[in-house]
Amino acid sequence: MNLKKLSEKLGLSQTTVSRALNGYPEVNEKTRIRVQEAAKRFNYSPNSRAKGLATGRSMVIGHVIPSAKKHEMVNPIFGDFVAGASDALAHFGYGMMFTRVEADAEEDAYRNMMSNSSVDGVILQGPSVNDARIAMLQRIGMPFVVHGRSSGVTTPYSWVDVNNTRAFKRATQFLTQLGHMRIALLNGREDMDFAVRRREGYIAALEDAGLSVDETLMRSAEMTEGYGHQAMTEMLAAPNPPTAVLAASMISAIGVRRAIEEAGLRMGRDISVVTHDDDLSYLGNGQGAPIFTATRSSVREAGELVAEFLIDQIQNPDSGEKTHLLEAELLVGDSTGPARKGI
Amino acid sequence: MNLKKLSEKLGLSQTTVSRALNGYPEVNEKTRIRVQEAAKRFNYSPNSRAKGLATGRSMVIGHVIPSAKKHEMVNPIFGDFVAGASDALAHFGYGMMFTRVEADAEEDAYRNMMSNSSVDGVILQGPSVNDARIAMLQRIGMPFVVHGRSSGVTTPYSWVDVNNTRAFKRATQFLTQLGHMRIALLNGREDMDFAVRRREGYIAALEDAGLSVDETLMRSAEMTEGYGHQAMTEMLAAPNPPTAVLAASMISAIGVRRAIEEAGLRMGRDISVVTHDDDLSYLGNGQGAPIFTATRSSVREAGELVAEFLIDQIQNPDSGEKTHLLEAELLVGDSTGPARKGI
DNA sequence: ACAGTTTTCCAAAGCGCTTTGAAAATTCGC
DNA sequence: GCGAATTTTCAAAGCGCTTTGGAAAACTGT
């Protein structure tokens, strides 16, 4: 069923039917109702491509996922972020399109989306420090919102980010106040902007507390369970091990806990652990008291905000850049306690 | 840059340019090369909507995510499955489109996609027993491939599934052979087809071993960490606790382990745990020896296969239904051991 | 009842591509 | 070198929608 047939059945022109369905005022309320009912009855829904062609809008926002190596890690927050974003997008009638490309072809992918005009805007995930994609998107004029920020990029752009610096500063302070002097940081990949900010927060708190920064207590890698486990195991085996650890994610914190227990120690008593909790739906941090003391910020909420900002930017392109800094709450759980002397 | 302008610049008709770019034979090789170079130079890429309108193909496959309640769980395998599927799709020039709808509007969503013709086919995730969506898609003539199967649906359809029954039967056998008599099953939601099959495998193995089925040792719920922890805690507190547990996923197995340790027991010695491992990229099951004894099957591979089947079905609609049953390997790790009498 | 408004509807152009049917240019056979 | 066969190119229609510019119909007030 298409517009032409529908209008023939109704004995109206395509124009009128189209207008009736799209809520234009220049159509009699009675005929509008008649048209709407017929549309429902014949199960008519306008061809999205034809509509897009005519309007120049695709009602789709894009998401390109670069794939470096074949079996690169998939970010565990992906699902929840997408759920949040999709909820907001669906609310405005937008869909979400994924394109997977080789990492070195990412620029081309955006350029194509633009000349294609297959999407009305894109979401930029996982910005690195000085992320070149931002300038690139601005150059080609593609609307976008960044999930995170990119230190070093000076031109304004829209973003939604967690206050990673403050979160990790507070977390570190929390540990120093408990008397911890040797605090390890199992950070994410430090080419990622969020990881750099977390490190800054960590270092700032250490310096405030008059503690020196020990490079041997700092690691940086993809945040897997295995990474958490391995890093913690190595640190515990080294001379003068840490008494507390900041982990980059729940997943890696789980690995940290495993290492602690394998060493015959107990988390929260012998070693304190603080992690960042993205509030993933399948990985709740305990029902009552949190398992892990954690800086928590919902990635789902971030997804919703990103989507809202993006749609706003598409609909009024001149409204300027929107930014939002989410504060993470510091939730105290069972994984932290006062530093014990000489374990 | 569009076709018209490009053809004007080249002094050729749109027809010729279009044919040159789409590899039709009726165009001189020299002009083809000239056209291709110009296209690259002017950064021309055909408008996907216009192309779709003209060809009747959108080169997009759809994925609808029903959202029951606002904060429903997001499946942790989502990311890896999508990565696998997108890789395969990208290879054939297809994109992937997500639409999030209220669960009760799922049928409408498919129907719209069809009359819209906004997608060329869809992937069906998480089939339940007797899933009504299958008949529905067949009725409206939308090409689709199911990730999983649906017991009770008798008409043929394309699917890719893991042999859940055999996997859990073998896992259970493995435990009975170690002397375990009281084996718990922390299953996924049993309205899901995969969970039903796993239960069947579990029960079959128990019966083969001459063991009786104890309803108090069987749970079923969304596979979160919290679920694993709570169920295990309760079972350990009950009289006559199990000596072994089958967990539905790595995530819930992690909760199980936490409960075991909180109870002052040791996994692998006091309580054996077997889990299903979807081989998620961020949740490796140990580097050397696996942490958990597990039935493993890559959800990423499943994603690739589903995508390939779907594209095949779109390209030759009459080639019949394709199905593939992935066998899970049983990997022995440190989480299992012989049953201990009287813990 | 009639010119002037306002409301309601429509024909046709256009969005950017593919594809059909035909014309122009080239090559071939002799 | 000339008609036939073949290769190469093109104009125009069509995909299903929106939207412009106008016409017809229905109300105004006098």
CSV table of C-alpha atoms (C1' of nucleotides) in Angstrom, one decimal, chain A residues 2-3 15 18-19 22 24 44 47 54, chain D residues 15-22 26-27:
chain,number,residue,atom,x,y,z
A,2,ASN,CA,1.5,3.3,-1.0
A,3,LEU,CA,0.3,6.9,-1.1
A,15,THR,CA,-1.2,16.0,-1.6
A,18,SER,CA,0.0,13.4,2.7
A,19,ARG,CA,-0.9,16.6,4.5
A,22,ASN,CA,1.5,14.8,8.5
A,24,TYR,CA,-0.7,20.1,8.2
A,44,TYR,CA,-0.3,2.2,5.3
A,47,ASN,CA,8.0,4.5,2.6
A,54,ALA,CA,11.7,14.2,-0.4
D,15,DC,C1',10.6,4.5,-7.5
D,16,DG,C1',7.1,7.0,-3.4
D,17,DC,C1',7.1,10.7,-1.1
D,18,DT,C1',6.8,16.3,0.0
D,19,DT,C1',5.8,20.8,-1.4
D,20,DT,C1',4.9,24.9,-4.3
D,21,DG,C1',1.8,27.7,-6.7
D,22,DG,C1',-2.9,27.8,-8.0
D,26,DA,C1',-17.2,27.5,0.8
D,27,DC,C1',-17.9,31.3,3.7
